[in-house]
Amino acid sequence: MNKQSVQQEEELIYWVEDIKDKNGSSAAALYIIKDNQVVMEHYSGRHSHEENARHVQADSRFNVASARKSYLGLAAAYALYDRYIESLDDPITRYMTDLDSKLFKDTTIRHLLTHSHGLDVDEHGHCFREFRTGTSWAYRNIGVDIMTKLIANLYGKGFPQLLEERVFSKLGLEQTGWVTEKDENLVNIIGEVNEPPLSGLGTTNDGTEKNLFVSPCEFALWGLLHLQKGRIDGEQIVPAEVIERSTSIQNGRYADSSLPDNGFFWYVQGTPRMKSEIGDRVPRGSYQILGVTGPTLLIIPSLNVVVAKMYNKRYNYGGKDYLYFLREFSNKVSDLFSSGE
């Protein structure tokens, strides 16, 4: 590695550590794969701010929060591949007849997977429409909840169970799963720095809760599976078509050109978008997903790079400028590996 690349690598680690400290995270990890080789493995901090908390290490498992949507997205791609869903443009009411036909009129599976459905839920749990389906973009969890129920209805099992059978068992994943019981390798979630940490545990492993814990290595392996279009160590574990569908742009065009493009919940880089979490220097065809506790999984196919970055603090650093810090991290990754080409 040349002098410039060494400096950029050091800057990348500094960036990760600086955000960790400013945001009040107790833990951080950075795991990067380039050309199918691990080129960076960095762990720091403890599982919480509590005295004698366990040091972060290779088997530490972080709650990945909304990054779990990439797993749900793959399950949705499987449902299309298996013909449980005939078309992305089918109305969701075709498959879930209990939904309000008037409220969900013209809402398709494509809209739900790309955050363009225009629906939200109020404080009383009542669903309402924010904007006409397909005309805009808003990050709302109701689409995730509906897709989670849909996969369970179609397969007769939760999407984590489907993925365990189709993917996890073949990859040999042992540090990836929806967790309901305490374990020493689980990293706590920091809500408020001066308050006791949160466990992040759930009551079920059916995918309806935000209790997916993953080690940095296996988070990166999940990214590598996508980068290599479902092929690991010479074995086609997931059909390439399934991966390609979930990681390519699937939304329609918006009148507001600053709105992000999405695959199946992944942010996907086409023309750089100002409201995307992917920086403008990151090559076209790259994709990324993020969780509220700070985990980020970035895949840059043109550079053959996978980046898994982990934190354990709820809400991202930067306040209203949080997108800048997310985008700039991906830009720095792109700069580092582009300079080595």
CSV table of C-alpha atoms in Angstrom, one decimal:
chain,number,residue,atom,x,y,z
A,1,MET,CA,0.0,0.0,0.0
A,2,ASN,CA,1.4,3.4,-1.0
A,3,LYS,CA,2.0,6.3,1.4
A,4,GLN,CA,-1.2,8.1,0.3
A,5,SER,CA,-3.3,4.9,0.8
A,6,VAL,CA,-1.8,4.4,4.3
A,7,GLN,CA,-2.8,7.9,5.2
A,8,GLN,CA,-6.3,7.5,3.9
A,9,GLU,CA,-6.7,4.2,5.8
A,10,GLU,CA,-5.6,6.0,9.0
A,11,GLU,CA,-8.1,8.8,8.3
A,12,LEU,CA,-10.9,6.2,7.9
A,13,ILE,CA,-10.2,4.7,11.3
A,14,TYR,CA,-9.8,8.1,12.8
A,15,TRP,CA,-13.2,9.0,11.3
A,16,VAL,CA,-14.8,5.9,12.8
A,17,GLU,CA,-13.3,6.6,16.2
A,18,ASP,CA,-14.1,10.3,16.2
A,19,ILE,CA,-17.8,9.7,15.5
A,20,LYS,CA,-17.8,7.0,18.1
A,21,ASP,CA,-16.6,9.4,20.8
A,22,LYS,CA,-18.8,12.3,19.6
A,23,ASN,CA,-21.9,10.3,19.4
A,24,GLY,CA,-21.4,8.6,22.8
A,25,SER,CA,-21.1,5.0,21.5
A,26,SER,CA,-19.2,2.7,23.8
A,27,ALA,CA,-18.3,0.3,20.9
A,28,ALA,CA,-17.1,0.5,17.3
A,29,ALA,CA,-15.9,-1.9,14.7
A,30,LEU,CA,-14.7,-1.7,11.1
A,31,TYR,CA,-14.3,-4.7,8.9
A,32,ILE,CA,-13.4,-4.4,5.2
A,33,ILE,CA,-13.1,-7.0,2.5
A,34,LYS,CA,-11.3,-6.1,-0.8
A,35,ASP,CA,-10.9,-8.6,-3.6
A,36,ASN,CA,-12.2,-11.4,-1.4
A,37,GLN,CA,-9.5,-10.7,1.3
A,38,VAL,CA,-9.9,-9.0,4.7
A,39,VAL,CA,-7.9,-5.8,4.4
A,40,MET,CA,-9.0,-4.0,7.6
A,41,GLU,CA,-10.2,-5.3,10.9
A,42,HIS,CA,-10.6,-2.8,13.7
A,43,TYR,CA,-12.3,-3.1,17.1
A,44,SER,CA,-12.5,-0.6,19.9
A,45,GLY,CA,-14.3,0.2,23.1
A,46,ARG,CA,-16.6,-1.9,25.4
A,47,HIS,CA,-20.0,-3.4,25.1
A,48,SER,CA,-21.4,-0.6,27.2
A,49,HIS,CA,-20.2,2.4,29.3
A,50,GLU,CA,-20.6,0.4,32.5
A,51,GLU,CA,-17.5,-0.4,34.5
A,52,ASN,CA,-16.0,-3.8,33.6
A,53,ALA,CA,-18.1,-4.1,30.5
A,54,ARG,CA,-16.6,-6.6,28.0
A,55,HIS,CA,-14.1,-5.3,25.4
A,56,VAL,CA,-15.2,-5.3,21.8
A,57,GLN,CA,-13.6,-8.2,19.9
A,58,ALA,CA,-14.1,-10.3,16.8
A,59,ASP,CA,-17.1,-12.3,18.3
A,60,SER,CA,-18.9,-9.2,19.6
A,61,ARG,CA,-22.4,-9.1,18.1
A,62,PHE,CA,-24.0,-5.7,17.5
A,63,ASN,CA,-27.7,-5.0,17.2
A,64,VAL,CA,-28.0,-3.9,13.5
A,65,ALA,CA,-31.5,-2.3,13.9
A,66,SER,CA,-32.9,-1.3,10.5
A,67,ALA,CA,-30.0,-2.9,8.6
A,68,ARG,CA,-32.1,-6.0,9.1
A,69,LYS,CA,-34.2,-4.8,6.2
A,70,SER,CA,-31.5,-6.0,3.8
A,71,TYR,CA,-32.3,-9.5,5.1
A,72,LEU,CA,-36.1,-9.0,4.6
A,73,GLY,CA,-35.3,-7.6,1.1
A,74,LEU,CA,-33.6,-10.8,0.1
A,75,ALA,CA,-36.6,-12.8,1.4
A,76,ALA,CA,-38.8,-10.6,-0.8
A,77,ALA,CA,-36.6,-11.3,-3.8
A,78,TYR,CA,-36.9,-15.0,-3.0
A,79,ALA,CA,-40.7,-14.7,-3.0
A,80,LEU,CA,-40.5,-13.3,-6.5
A,81,TYR,CA,-38.1,-16.0,-7.6
A,82,ASP,CA,-40.3,-18.7,-6.2
A,83,ARG,CA,-43.3,-17.2,-7.8
A,84,TYR,CA,-45.1,-16.7,-4.6
A,85,ILE,CA,-45.3,-13.1,-5.8
A,86,GLU,CA,-46.0,-12.8,-9.5
A,87,SER,CA,-44.9,-9.2,-10.1
A,88,LEU,CA,-43.5,-6.3,-8.1
A,89,ASP,CA,-46.3,-4.2,-9.5
A,90,ASP,CA,-49.0,-6.3,-8.0
A,91,PRO,CA,-51.2,-4.5,-5.5
A,92,ILE,CA,-50.4,-5.6,-2.0
A,93,THR,CA,-54.2,-6.1,-1.5
A,94,ARG,CA,-54.0,-9.0,-3.9
A,95,TYR,CA,-52.0,-10.9,-1.3
A,96,MET,CA,-53.3,-9.3,1.9
A,97,THR,CA,-57.0,-9.0,1.6
A,98,ASP,CA,-57.5,-7.7,5.2
A,99,LEU,CA,-55.9,-4.4,4.3
A,100,ASP,CA,-58.1,-1.3,3.8
A,101,SER,CA,-58.8,-1.5,0.0
A,102,LYS,CA,-59.4,2.3,-0.2
A,103,LEU,CA,-56.4,3.4,1.8
A,104,PHE,CA,-54.1,0.9,0.1
A,105,LYS,CA,-55.5,1.5,-3.4
A,106,ASP,CA,-52.7,1.3,-6.0
A,107,THR,CA,-50.1,0.5,-3.4
A,108,THR,CA,-47.8,-2.2,-4.9
A,109,ILE,CA,-45.1,-4.4,-3.5
A,110,ARG,CA,-42.6,-2.2,-5.4
A,111,HIS,CA,-43.8,0.8,-3.4
A,112,LEU,CA,-43.5,-1.0,-0.1
A,113,LEU,CA,-39.9,-2.1,-0.8
A,114,THR,CA,-38.7,1.3,-2.0
A,115,HIS,CA,-40.3,3.6,0.7
A,116,SER,CA,-42.5,5.2,-2.0
A,117,HIS,CA,-45.8,3.9,-0.6
A,118,GLY,CA,-46.8,7.2,1.1
A,119,LEU,CA,-48.2,5.6,4.2
A,120,ASP,CA,-47.5,6.2,7.9
A,121,VAL,CA,-49.0,5.3,11.3
A,122,ASP,CA,-50.1,7.9,13.9
A,123,GLU,CA,-49.5,7.8,17.6
A,124,HIS,CA,-52.7,5.9,18.1
A,125,GLY,CA,-51.6,3.1,15.6
A,126,HIS,CA,-53.9,4.3,12.8
A,127,CYS,CA,-52.6,4.1,9.3
A,128,PHE,CA,-52.9,7.2,7.1
A,129,ARG,CA,-51.7,8.4,3.7
A,130,GLU,CA,-49.0,11.1,3.6
A,131,PHE,CA,-48.7,11.3,-0.2
A,132,ARG,CA,-50.0,9.6,-3.4
A,133,THR,CA,-48.4,6.3,-3.9
A,134,GLY,CA,-45.2,6.4,-6.0
A,135,THR,CA,-45.0,10.2,-6.2
A,136,SER,CA,-42.4,10.7,-3.4
A,137,TRP,CA,-40.3,9.0,-0.8
A,138,ALA,CA,-40.4,8.8,3.0
A,139,TYR,CA,-38.6,6.4,5.3
A,140,ARG,CA,-41.5,4.8,7.2
A,141,ASN,CA,-41.6,1.4,8.9
A,142,ILE,CA,-45.1,0.5,8.0
A,143,GLY,CA,-43.8,-0.8,4.6
A,144,VAL,CA,-41.4,-3.1,6.5
A,145,ASP,CA,-44.1,-4.4,8.8
A,146,ILE,CA,-46.4,-5.2,5.9
A,147,MET,CA,-43.6,-7.0,4.0
A,148,THR,CA,-42.6,-9.0,7.1
A,149,LYS,CA,-46.2,-10.2,7.4
A,150,LEU,CA,-46.5,-10.9,3.7
A,151,ILE,CA,-43.4,-13.2,3.7
A,152,ALA,CA,-44.7,-15.0,6.8
A,153,ASN,CA,-48.1,-15.5,5.1
A,154,LEU,CA,-46.6,-16.7,1.8
A,155,TYR,CA,-44.1,-19.2,3.3
A,156,GLY,CA,-45.9,-20.1,6.5
A,157,LYS,CA,-42.8,-19.0,8.4
A,158,GLY,CA,-41.0,-15.9,9.3
A,159,PHE,CA,-38.4,-14.5,6.9
A,160,PRO,CA,-35.5,-15.3,9.4
A,161,GLN,CA,-36.5,-19.0,9.3
A,162,LEU,CA,-36.7,-18.9,5.5
A,163,LEU,CA,-33.2,-17.4,5.4
A,164,GLU,CA,-31.8,-19.8,7.9
A,165,GLU,CA,-32.8,-22.7,5.6
A,166,ARG,CA,-31.9,-21.1,2.3
A,167,VAL,CA,-28.8,-19.0,3.2
A,168,PHE,CA,-27.5,-18.9,6.8
A,169,SER,CA,-27.0,-22.7,7.2
A,170,LYS,CA,-25.1,-22.9,3.9
A,171,LEU,CA,-22.9,-20.0,4.9
A,172,GLY,CA,-22.2,-21.5,8.3
A,173,LEU,CA,-23.4,-18.4,10.1
A,174,GLU,CA,-23.2,-18.7,13.9
A,175,GLN,CA,-23.1,-15.1,14.9
A,176,THR,CA,-26.2,-13.9,13.0
A,177,GLY,CA,-29.7,-14.2,14.5
A,178,TRP,CA,-32.7,-12.6,16.1
A,179,VAL,CA,-31.9,-12.9,19.8
A,180,THR,CA,-34.2,-13.4,22.8
A,181,GLU,CA,-31.7,-14.4,25.5
A,182,LYS,CA,-28.7,-12.7,27.0
A,183,ASP,CA,-25.2,-13.7,26.0
A,184,GLU,CA,-21.8,-12.3,26.9
A,185,ASN,CA,-20.9,-11.6,23.2
A,186,LEU,CA,-24.0,-9.3,22.7
A,187,VAL,CA,-23.1,-5.5,22.6
A,188,ASN,CA,-25.6,-3.4,24.5
A,189,ILE,CA,-27.4,-0.4,22.9
A,190,ILE,CA,-26.7,3.0,24.3
A,191,GLY,CA,-29.8,5.1,24.5
A,192,GLU,CA,-28.7,8.0,26.6
A,193,VAL,CA,-25.0,8.0,27.6
A,194,ASN,CA,-25.8,8.6,31.3
A,195,GLU,CA,-28.5,6.0,31.6
A,196,PRO,CA,-28.3,2.2,31.9
A,197,PRO,CA,-27.7,0.5,28.5
A,198,LEU,CA,-30.5,-1.3,26.6
A,199,SER,CA,-30.2,-5.0,25.9
A,200,GLY,CA,-31.8,-4.9,22.4
A,201,LEU,CA,-33.3,-8.3,23.0
A,202,GLY,CA,-36.6,-9.3,21.6
A,203,THR,CA,-39.4,-11.7,22.6
A,204,THR,CA,-39.5,-13.6,19.3
A,205,ASN,CA,-37.1,-14.6,16.5
A,206,ASP,CA,-39.7,-14.3,13.7
A,207,GLY,CA,-38.4,-11.1,12.3
A,208,THR,CA,-41.1,-8.8,13.6
A,209,GLU,CA,-38.8,-7.2,16.1
A,210,LYS,CA,-35.6,-5.2,15.9
A,211,ASN,CA,-33.5,-7.9,17.7
A,212,LEU,CA,-31.1,-9.0,14.9
A,213,PHE,CA,-27.5,-9.2,16.3
A,214,VAL,CA,-24.5,-9.8,14.0
A,215,SER,CA,-20.8,-9.9,14.4
A,216,PRO,CA,-18.7,-7.5,12.1
A,217,CYS,CA,-17.3,-10.5,10.2
A,218,GLU,CA,-20.6,-12.0,9.5
A,219,PHE,CA,-22.1,-8.6,8.6
A,220,ALA,CA,-19.3,-8.3,6.1
A,221,LEU,CA,-19.9,-11.8,4.8
A,222,TRP,CA,-23.5,-10.9,4.2
A,223,GLY,CA,-22.3,-8.0,2.1
A,224,LEU,CA,-19.8,-10.3,0.3
A,225,LEU,CA,-22.6,-12.7,-0.6
A,226,HIS,CA,-24.4,-9.8,-2.3
A,227,LEU,CA,-21.2,-8.5,-4.0
A,228,GLN,CA,-20.5,-11.9,-5.5
A,229,LYS,CA,-24.1,-12.3,-6.6
A,230,GLY,CA,-24.8,-15.2,-4.2
A,231,ARG,CA,-21.6,-17.2,-4.8
A,232,ILE,CA,-19.3,-18.0,-2.0
A,233,ASP,CA,-16.2,-20.3,-2.2
A,234,GLY,CA,-17.3,-21.6,-5.6
A,235,GLU,CA,-20.8,-22.5,-4.5
A,236,GLN,CA,-23.9,-20.6,-5.8
A,237,ILE,CA,-25.7,-20.3,-2.4
A,238,VAL,CA,-28.3,-17.8,-3.6
A,239,PRO,CA,-29.5,-17.5,-7.2
A,240,ALA,CA,-27.8,-14.5,-8.9
A,241,GLU,CA,-31.2,-13.2,-10.0
A,242,VAL,CA,-32.3,-12.9,-6.4
A,243,ILE,CA,-29.3,-10.8,-5.5
A,244,GLU,CA,-29.5,-8.6,-8.6
A,245,ARG,CA,-33.1,-7.9,-8.1
A,246,SER,CA,-32.8,-6.8,-4.5
A,247,THR,CA,-29.7,-4.6,-5.1
A,248,SER,CA,-30.7,-2.7,-8.2
A,249,ILE,CA,-32.8,0.4,-8.5
A,250,GLN,CA,-36.5,-0.5,-8.3
A,251,ASN,CA,-38.4,2.7,-7.7
A,252,GLY,CA,-39.9,4.9,-10.3
A,253,ARG,CA,-38.8,8.5,-11.0
A,254,TYR,CA,-39.7,11.3,-8.5
A,255,ALA,CA,-40.4,14.9,-9.3
A,256,ASP,CA,-37.9,15.8,-6.6
A,257,SER,CA,-34.5,14.7,-8.0
A,258,SER,CA,-32.9,14.9,-4.6
A,259,LEU,CA,-34.8,11.8,-3.3
A,260,PRO,CA,-32.8,8.6,-3.0
A,261,ASP,CA,-33.0,5.5,-5.2
A,262,ASN,CA,-33.7,2.1,-3.6
A,263,GLY,CA,-33.6,-1.5,-4.3
A,264,PHE,CA,-35.3,-3.8,-1.9
A,265,PHE,CA,-34.8,-1.4,1.1
A,266,TRP,CA,-31.1,-0.9,0.1
A,267,TYR,CA,-30.0,2.6,-0.9
A,268,VAL,CA,-28.6,2.2,-4.5
A,269,GLN,CA,-26.3,4.6,-6.3
A,270,GLY,CA,-27.5,5.7,-9.7
A,271,THR,CA,-27.2,9.4,-10.3
A,272,PRO,CA,-26.0,10.7,-6.9
A,273,ARG,CA,-28.9,12.0,-4.8
A,274,MET,CA,-28.5,14.7,-2.1
A,275,LYS,CA,-30.9,12.9,0.3
A,276,SER,CA,-29.2,9.5,-0.2
A,277,GLU,CA,-27.0,8.2,2.5
A,278,ILE,CA,-24.4,7.3,-0.2
A,279,GLY,CA,-21.8,10.0,-1.0
A,280,ASP,CA,-21.5,11.5,-4.4
A,281,ARG,CA,-18.0,10.2,-5.0
A,282,VAL,CA,-19.1,6.6,-4.6
A,283,PRO,CA,-19.4,4.7,-8.0
A,284,ARG,CA,-22.6,4.0,-9.7
A,285,GLY,CA,-24.1,0.6,-8.8
A,286,SER,CA,-22.9,0.7,-5.2
A,287,TYR,CA,-25.5,0.1,-2.4
A,288,GLN,CA,-25.7,0.5,1.3
A,289,ILE,CA,-28.0,0.0,4.3
A,290,LEU,CA,-27.9,1.6,7.7
A,291,GLY,CA,-29.4,1.1,11.2
A,292,VAL,CA,-30.4,3.6,13.9
A,293,THR,CA,-27.8,2.1,16.2
A,294,GLY,CA,-25.0,3.0,13.7
A,295,PRO,CA,-24.3,-0.2,11.7
A,296,THR,CA,-23.6,0.5,8.0
A,297,LEU,CA,-23.0,-2.1,5.3
A,298,LEU,CA,-21.6,-0.6,2.1
A,299,ILE,CA,-20.9,-2.6,-1.1
A,300,ILE,CA,-19.0,-1.1,-4.0
A,301,PRO,CA,-19.0,-3.7,-6.8
A,302,SER,CA,-16.8,-1.7,-9.2
A,303,LEU,CA,-14.0,-1.6,-6.6
A,304,ASN,CA,-14.8,-5.2,-5.3
A,305,VAL,CA,-15.2,-3.8,-1.8
A,306,VAL,CA,-17.4,-4.6,1.2
A,307,VAL,CA,-17.4,-2.4,4.3
A,308,ALA,CA,-19.1,-3.3,7.6
A,309,LYS,CA,-19.0,-0.4,10.2
A,310,MET,CA,-20.6,-0.9,13.6
A,311,TYR,CA,-21.6,1.3,16.5
A,312,ASN,CA,-24.0,0.8,19.4
A,313,LYS,CA,-25.5,4.3,20.0
A,314,ARG,CA,-29.1,5.0,19.0
A,315,TYR,CA,-29.4,7.9,16.5
A,316,ASN,CA,-26.6,8.9,14.2
A,317,TYR,CA,-24.1,11.7,15.0
A,318,GLY,CA,-24.6,15.1,13.5
A,319,GLY,CA,-28.2,16.1,14.2
A,320,LYS,CA,-29.7,17.7,11.1
A,321,ASP,CA,-26.3,17.2,9.3
A,322,TYR,CA,-26.2,13.4,10.0
A,323,LEU,CA,-26.4,12.7,6.2
A,324,TYR,CA,-23.2,14.6,5.7
A,325,PHE,CA,-21.3,12.3,8.0
A,326,LEU,CA,-22.8,9.2,6.5
A,327,ARG,CA,-22.1,10.3,2.9
A,328,GLU,CA,-18.6,11.5,3.7
A,329,PHE,CA,-17.7,8.1,5.3
A,330,SER,CA,-18.7,6.3,2.1
A,331,ASN,CA,-16.8,8.9,0.0
A,332,LYS,CA,-13.7,8.3,2.1
A,333,VAL,CA,-14.0,4.6,1.5
A,334,SER,CA,-14.4,5.2,-2.2
A,335,ASP,CA,-11.4,7.5,-2.3
A,336,LEU,CA,-9.2,5.0,-0.4
A,337,PHE,CA,-9.8,2.1,-2.7
A,338,SER,CA,-10.0,4.1,-5.9
A,339,SER,CA,-6.5,5.5,-5.2
A,340,GLY,CA,-5.2,2.0,-5.0
A,341,GLU,CA,-6.5,1.0,-8.4
